[in-house]
Amino acid sequence: MNLNPIQQQAVDTLDRDVVLLAGAGTGKTAVLTARYLKLLRRGVSPEAILAITFTNKAQEDMVRKIKAALEAEGMDRRFISRCHIYTIHGMAKMLIDTYPETTGRGGTAIVEEQEAVAMLRQAVKRVLRDKRDHPTLQALLIERGDERVETLAEDLIGLYFQLHNDHLAISELKALNEAYLNRGRGDWGGLKTLLDTYAGQCGGKSTFLKFYNSDEAKRILEEEDINGLMTVLANLGTNKKAADTIAAIEGAVRGFAGELERQNQAFHDAIVDCLTEADKVYSEMKLAQNVVDFNDLERLGLEVLTKEPVCFDYVMVDEFQDTSPIQVALLDALKANNPGLNRFIVGDGKQSIYAFRGGSLETFEAYSRRLVEEGALELELTENYRTNAALMADFNDLFAPILPYHPLTPAVQGNGGITPFADDEKVYETVASLIQQGVAPESIALLFRKTALMGEVQARFRDMGIDAVNTATAFAEGRNVHDVLIALKAVVKDDILTKLSFYKLPAFGMSESDIFLLGKGYRDYGILDGVLLDGAGKERFKQAQDTLDELRRLKHSVHLSDLVARTVVSLKLYEKNSVDAMAAATAPQDDAALDKLYTFAHTFEQDSGDILNFVRAVEAQRVDVQSRPGAVNLVTIHKSKGLEYDYVFLMEAGASYMTRGGSHRYNTGPDGLAVNGTVSLKFNDNKRRAEMVDQEEARRLFYVALTRGKKHCFYVHPDKPKKHSFIDFFNLSGFDHFSDEVIPEASAQAQAPIETERRDLRGVFEHTVPPLVEYFSATLFIEYQKDREAFFQNLMDMTPTTTYSEGGAHEVDPLLRGSIMHSYAQFQPRDHRAFIEERLHQAGIEPTPSMMADFEKLIETYSKADADILDREWEFYYPLGRGIIHGFIDRIEATEGGVVIADLKTGRVNASRLPHYTTQLEIYAYCYAKITGTCVKGLKIIALDEDKTFQVPLDWVNIEQTMEQFENFINAVLNYGGNYGLHKRLSK
């Protein structure tokens, strides 16, 4: 990894805090990765390093890059399982789960943003129903022209989240308002003198002079009517020569702000009371459902840090410009726990664009200054590795006049520039031309401020025969994902509406008439048996009911991800995609969505296997569709941060960015909540402040959008752009050397049709497309050896294989029992009883004393191990012939000259099972030795139920023969799959 001198200094400075200012494309990720690896090389334990990223994608990228670097440099890849690399919310969740007794909320699920809004809406409406006759609220409604208290709901929901973004607690609002009310009284005498002075400065035909001589103005001044002060301000007009006098008048009126606001106090307190009660109900709802929202995560994480001795020696924080005060408090708490903590923060104030999520540029700047004052080294990266030299020169000229911007030196040569278009048609023409000239579609991005137009643009590209991915499409709204979620709900819920929704799925072919008759039969007879259906309808109903019964049977015996896989196959979704692909090129993204759902389920089940919680998470999270090869990208500017494209088209450049949502009656600011009931200078001040924030953030958004470009940028310059649009920034900067000619540099991969990667379950029913990558496990190999005919029949039917049971006369299913113990071995929870009980509840089982005693015995046996354990649940992938072996090694123990591979069994081990277990361990030994280069010195089976250890003979001749048989097994399955369209994730 070649670093420039400033990057290298940032990596090498380990004895003092560092503030690294890193503009777009300057290589901050390389610095973070190199610094992390340097710490590991110096012998720092992974457990002593904390890395915090802004997004899940950034966290995944950092883990991937560090893992690749470890492998490339021959370092121990097992470090990655011990690394603490999180988003800020991931870190908080880790803290809460590690110290569950501290907050009492360990093991809770995270409620995603959309579901949190839905829950809060329920809470607000419940409070408003109880207050429908509240006299102050009724008076407020009369002021705003409404009739029902319920119409306040959306305003209160918006206020609730705005208060969090402004870092204001509901509990402090009344005190803030009281301080505002008690400001000094205004000076009527001084105001009248200023108005006389201003009248003398105005010409005879001025608007103000006409007002000043009116009866209304005389009455306001004689009666000293504070409600008339806003009318005075509204009639001041403009007068450049008297600008100082106007400013003095506005200041004098501001002296009456507290008196004016007192008229709104009753309204203010009523709204605060509603928010307080709604917050209480919302908190009770979350507690009852055992969930927390993202705000709770930060608060509870901070509580853990202030009460528990959580210590790290090094902390690195990426994208710190989007931090918030409570996140700074988390860092301060870490520093308090370890005064020697080394802090490394990376940020770029020009990319602070997340104020709507609580991000604060002021917080970033203040914390950075504080670190520097405490002795931190401040560095700034000045070399750009993303954008070519010609385009970089344009950026330097464009941004320097409108932002705190230091010119960057390009490290990439090439021609490029910024090109304006008169209308959107030219955008479509240029995209088509670039693709025709050999540019890879995925290297092109259209960036939007909002998602509203993205669907329309995608449809236009589709009409042109150009594939475009709308990355803002709600994941759960995809047709295939929607069908799977309906089926999963029916697996758990037994109400009539859920069942009817399941029967109506396309896989079963039931008509609207069939569904009507099913509902009618249930209404009339109280049973759902299809008695009113005709013969064909009865067959369709039987097929649907048999499928539902099978899925319900599986829910207690397979992992969540496996249940998702079986559901996909049962609904024949891949087969449907293949048919649909004949009419439109939608199969790749439909298949990819199912692959993503499976992956999401696999990740989700690490924390919770609850099916309904998973469904809610998918529906609420609104997981964005990802970019894919061969498709033009349609992306919001916010989502594009951290990404880069050869060609960037800035859409909606002529639209106004002054579109802050919110109520016209309520807003927030440094002085708290303002209610614009009668007259409120506080409300107006908050509004002006918000507009200034919008204008400053719009400049940064403009910067982020254009700096995604590597080769060329385009934008539409309409004849009549709106006021407050991105066009203003071009004008303010004085930039005028636009480029007319675009000479694309073709991407090599665009010269031929792009074959997208097919992963996981894709293609179960594809009869013509051979599988590209296959994953195989030792367990499936053993099943194949036992009964090949039954194995292939099970594979075709996607029915559960007759996996050898570990046995044991226990109340819990042996497969589930083994799964729970393997999870325990992997996570090593502090409160093992709570962990076991949670896993049993997730499987729909109520723990009994005898069950818990059984698990206590297994855990006691497991914990007695006196071996030097190097790793637990070690996941591996090893390519063999045409396939890839995937598995988890339960335990790797150190021994003289090498390691011992150990496999845990929760059932009894008898002579009939030993040959199968031996085969499994031989495969693990071979893969581990090949991957790590470590000598495997022994194999053993640990029977937890019997408290026995069985030594397994280690014979490398036998192992080589086993691996030859395994490769034959892979070929047999792939050949069979090529004939019958099988493509299945065959992992443990």
Short mmCIF file of N, CA and C in Angstrom, two decimals, residues 119-191:
data_model
loop_
_atom_site.label_atom_id
_atom_site.label_comp_id
_atom_site.label_asym_id
_atom_site.label_seq_id
_atom_site.Cartn_x
_atom_site.Cartn_y
_atom_site.Cartn_z
N MET A 119 -44.96 3.38 15.16
CA MET A 119 -45.25 3.22 16.58
C MET A 119 -45.50 4.56 17.24
N LEU A 120 -44.70 5.55 16.91
CA LEU A 120 -44.88 6.88 17.49
C LEU A 120 -46.22 7.46 17.07
N ARG A 121 -46.61 7.22 15.84
CA ARG A 121 -47.91 7.71 15.35
C ARG A 121 -49.04 7.12 16.19
N GLN A 122 -48.95 5.83 16.51
CA GLN A 122 -49.96 5.21 17.37
C GLN A 122 -49.99 5.89 18.74
N ALA A 123 -48.80 6.15 19.29
CA ALA A 123 -48.72 6.78 20.61
C ALA A 123 -49.32 8.18 20.59
N VAL A 124 -48.98 8.96 19.57
CA VAL A 124 -49.49 10.33 19.47
C VAL A 124 -51.01 10.33 19.33
N LYS A 125 -51.53 9.47 18.48
CA LYS A 125 -52.98 9.44 18.27
C LYS A 125 -53.71 9.00 19.55
N ARG A 126 -53.08 8.10 20.30
CA ARG A 126 -53.71 7.68 21.56
C ARG A 126 -53.79 8.86 22.53
N VAL A 127 -52.72 9.64 22.60
CA VAL A 127 -52.71 10.81 23.49
C VAL A 127 -53.73 11.85 23.02
N LEU A 128 -53.80 12.09 21.72
CA LEU A 128 -54.73 13.11 21.21
C LEU A 128 -56.18 12.69 21.37
N ARG A 129 -56.44 11.38 21.28
CA ARG A 129 -57.82 10.92 21.52
C ARG A 129 -58.25 11.26 22.94
N ASP A 130 -57.31 11.13 23.89
CA ASP A 130 -57.64 11.44 25.28
C ASP A 130 -57.78 12.94 25.51
N LYS A 131 -57.25 13.75 24.58
CA LYS A 131 -57.25 15.20 24.76
C LYS A 131 -58.15 15.91 23.76
N ARG A 132 -59.07 15.17 23.18
CA ARG A 132 -59.87 15.79 22.10
C ARG A 132 -60.71 16.96 22.60
N ASP A 133 -60.99 17.00 23.91
CA ASP A 133 -61.79 18.11 24.46
C ASP A 133 -60.94 19.12 25.24
N HIS A 134 -59.63 19.04 25.09
CA HIS A 134 -58.73 19.95 25.81
C HIS A 134 -58.98 21.38 25.32
N PRO A 135 -59.36 22.31 26.22
CA PRO A 135 -59.74 23.67 25.76
C PRO A 135 -58.62 24.43 25.06
N THR A 136 -57.38 24.31 25.57
CA THR A 136 -56.27 25.05 24.95
C THR A 136 -55.99 24.51 23.55
N LEU A 137 -56.02 23.18 23.41
CA LEU A 137 -55.81 22.61 22.08
C LEU A 137 -56.94 23.00 21.14
N GLN A 138 -58.15 23.05 21.66
CA GLN A 138 -59.28 23.50 20.82
C GLN A 138 -59.06 24.92 20.35
N ALA A 139 -58.58 25.78 21.25
CA ALA A 139 -58.32 27.17 20.88
C ALA A 139 -57.22 27.26 19.83
N LEU A 140 -56.20 26.43 19.99
CA LEU A 140 -55.11 26.41 19.01
C LEU A 140 -55.61 25.97 17.65
N LEU A 141 -56.51 24.99 17.64
CA LEU A 141 -57.07 24.52 16.38
C LEU A 141 -57.88 25.62 15.71
N ILE A 142 -58.59 26.39 16.49
CA ILE A 142 -59.36 27.51 15.92
C ILE A 142 -58.41 28.52 15.28
N GLU A 143 -57.27 28.77 15.93
CA GLU A 143 -56.28 29.69 15.38
C GLU A 143 -55.78 29.20 14.02
N ARG A 144 -55.60 27.89 13.88
CA ARG A 144 -55.04 27.34 12.65
C ARG A 144 -56.10 26.90 11.67
N GLY A 145 -57.37 27.06 12.05
CA GLY A 145 -58.45 26.78 11.10
C GLY A 145 -58.81 25.32 10.97
N ASP A 146 -58.40 24.48 11.92
CA ASP A 146 -58.74 23.07 11.87
C ASP A 146 -59.94 22.81 12.78
N GLU A 147 -60.43 21.59 12.71
CA GLU A 147 -61.59 21.25 13.52
C GLU A 147 -61.32 20.09 14.47
N ARG A 148 -60.40 19.19 14.15
CA ARG A 148 -60.20 17.99 14.94
C ARG A 148 -58.80 17.99 15.56
N VAL A 149 -58.73 17.55 16.81
CA VAL A 149 -57.44 17.47 17.50
C VAL A 149 -56.51 16.49 16.79
N GLU A 150 -57.09 15.44 16.17
CA GLU A 150 -56.27 14.42 15.53
C GLU A 150 -55.39 14.99 14.42
N THR A 151 -55.78 16.15 13.87
CA THR A 151 -54.97 16.72 12.78
C THR A 151 -53.61 17.21 13.28
N LEU A 152 -53.45 17.29 14.59
CA LEU A 152 -52.15 17.68 15.15
C LEU A 152 -51.12 16.56 15.08
N ALA A 153 -51.58 15.34 14.80
CA ALA A 153 -50.71 14.17 14.94
C ALA A 153 -49.42 14.29 14.12
N GLU A 154 -49.55 14.58 12.84
CA GLU A 154 -48.36 14.61 11.99
C GLU A 154 -47.40 15.72 12.41
N ASP A 155 -47.97 16.87 12.85
CA ASP A 155 -47.11 17.94 13.34
C ASP A 155 -46.31 17.50 14.56
N LEU A 156 -46.96 16.79 15.47
CA LEU A 156 -46.27 16.34 16.68
C LEU A 156 -45.20 15.31 16.37
N ILE A 157 -45.48 14.42 15.42
CA ILE A 157 -44.48 13.42 15.02
C ILE A 157 -43.25 14.12 14.43
N GLY A 158 -43.50 15.08 13.55
CA GLY A 158 -42.38 15.84 12.97
C GLY A 158 -41.59 16.57 14.03
N LEU A 159 -42.30 17.18 14.99
CA LEU A 159 -41.63 17.89 16.08
C LEU A 159 -40.77 16.95 16.92
N TYR A 160 -41.29 15.76 17.19
CA TYR A 160 -40.59 14.80 18.04
C TYR A 160 -39.20 14.50 17.47
N PHE A 161 -39.15 14.22 16.18
CA PHE A 161 -37.87 13.88 15.57
C PHE A 161 -37.01 15.12 15.33
N GLN A 162 -37.65 16.28 15.08
CA GLN A 162 -36.87 17.49 14.90
C GLN A 162 -36.17 17.89 16.19
N LEU A 163 -36.84 17.69 17.32
CA LEU A 163 -36.22 17.98 18.61
C LEU A 163 -34.96 17.14 18.79
N HIS A 164 -35.03 15.86 18.39
CA HIS A 164 -33.83 15.03 18.51
C HIS A 164 -32.72 15.54 17.61
N ASN A 165 -33.07 15.90 16.38
CA ASN A 165 -32.05 16.39 15.44
C ASN A 165 -31.42 17.68 15.94
N ASP A 166 -32.21 18.50 16.65
CA ASP A 166 -31.68 19.75 17.21
C ASP A 166 -31.08 19.53 18.60
N HIS A 167 -31.06 18.25 19.04
CA HIS A 167 -30.43 17.89 20.32
C HIS A 167 -31.10 18.59 21.50
N LEU A 168 -32.43 18.64 21.44
CA LEU A 168 -33.24 19.23 22.51
C LEU A 168 -34.07 18.14 23.17
N ALA A 169 -34.07 18.11 24.50
CA ALA A 169 -34.89 17.15 25.23
C ALA A 169 -36.26 17.75 25.50
N ILE A 170 -37.30 16.94 25.40
CA ILE A 170 -38.66 17.43 25.66
C ILE A 170 -38.74 18.01 27.07
N SER A 171 -38.01 17.40 28.01
CA SER A 171 -38.08 17.81 29.41
C SER A 171 -37.52 19.21 29.65
N GLU A 172 -36.72 19.74 28.73
CA GLU A 172 -36.13 21.06 28.94
C GLU A 172 -36.86 22.17 28.20
N LEU A 173 -37.92 21.84 27.46
CA LEU A 173 -38.58 22.84 26.61
C LEU A 173 -39.25 23.94 27.42
N LYS A 174 -39.93 23.58 28.50
CA LYS A 174 -40.63 24.61 29.28
C LYS A 174 -39.64 25.57 29.93
N ALA A 175 -38.52 25.06 30.41
CA ALA A 175 -37.52 25.93 31.03
C ALA A 175 -36.92 26.88 29.99
N LEU A 176 -36.65 26.38 28.80
CA LEU A 176 -36.13 27.24 27.73
C LEU A 176 -37.12 28.33 27.37
N ASN A 177 -38.39 27.96 27.32
CA ASN A 177 -39.41 28.95 26.96
C ASN A 177 -39.56 29.99 28.06
N GLU A 178 -39.47 29.55 29.31
CA GLU A 178 -39.59 30.49 30.42
C GLU A 178 -38.46 31.52 30.38
N ALA A 179 -37.25 31.07 30.06
CA ALA A 179 -36.12 31.99 29.95
C ALA A 179 -36.36 32.99 28.81
N TYR A 180 -36.95 32.53 27.74
CA TYR A 180 -37.25 33.42 26.60
C TYR A 180 -38.30 34.45 26.99
N LEU A 181 -39.30 34.01 27.74
CA LEU A 181 -40.38 34.92 28.14
C LEU A 181 -39.87 36.01 29.08
N ASN A 182 -38.85 35.70 29.86
CA ASN A 182 -38.37 36.64 30.89
C ASN A 182 -37.27 37.56 30.40
N ARG A 183 -37.11 37.65 29.11
CA ARG A 183 -36.16 38.64 28.59
C ARG A 183 -36.66 40.04 28.91
N GLY A 184 -35.74 41.01 28.88
CA GLY A 184 -36.10 42.40 29.24
C GLY A 184 -37.22 42.97 28.37
N ARG A 185 -38.01 43.89 28.95
CA ARG A 185 -39.11 44.51 28.23
C ARG A 185 -38.57 45.46 27.16
N GLY A 186 -39.36 45.60 26.10
CA GLY A 186 -38.98 46.50 25.02
C GLY A 186 -39.14 47.96 25.41
N ASP A 187 -38.53 48.84 24.61
CA ASP A 187 -38.53 50.29 24.87
C ASP A 187 -39.37 50.98 23.80
N TRP A 188 -40.65 51.31 24.18
CA TRP A 188 -41.54 51.95 23.21
C TRP A 188 -41.02 53.33 22.81
N GLY A 189 -40.46 54.05 23.78
CA GLY A 189 -39.97 55.39 23.47
C GLY A 189 -38.85 55.36 22.43
N GLY A 190 -37.91 54.47 22.64
CA GLY A 190 -36.81 54.34 21.69
C GLY A 190 -37.29 53.90 20.33
N LEU A 191 -38.28 52.98 20.28
CA LEU A 191 -38.80 52.51 19.00
C LEU A 191 -39.48 53.65 18.23
#
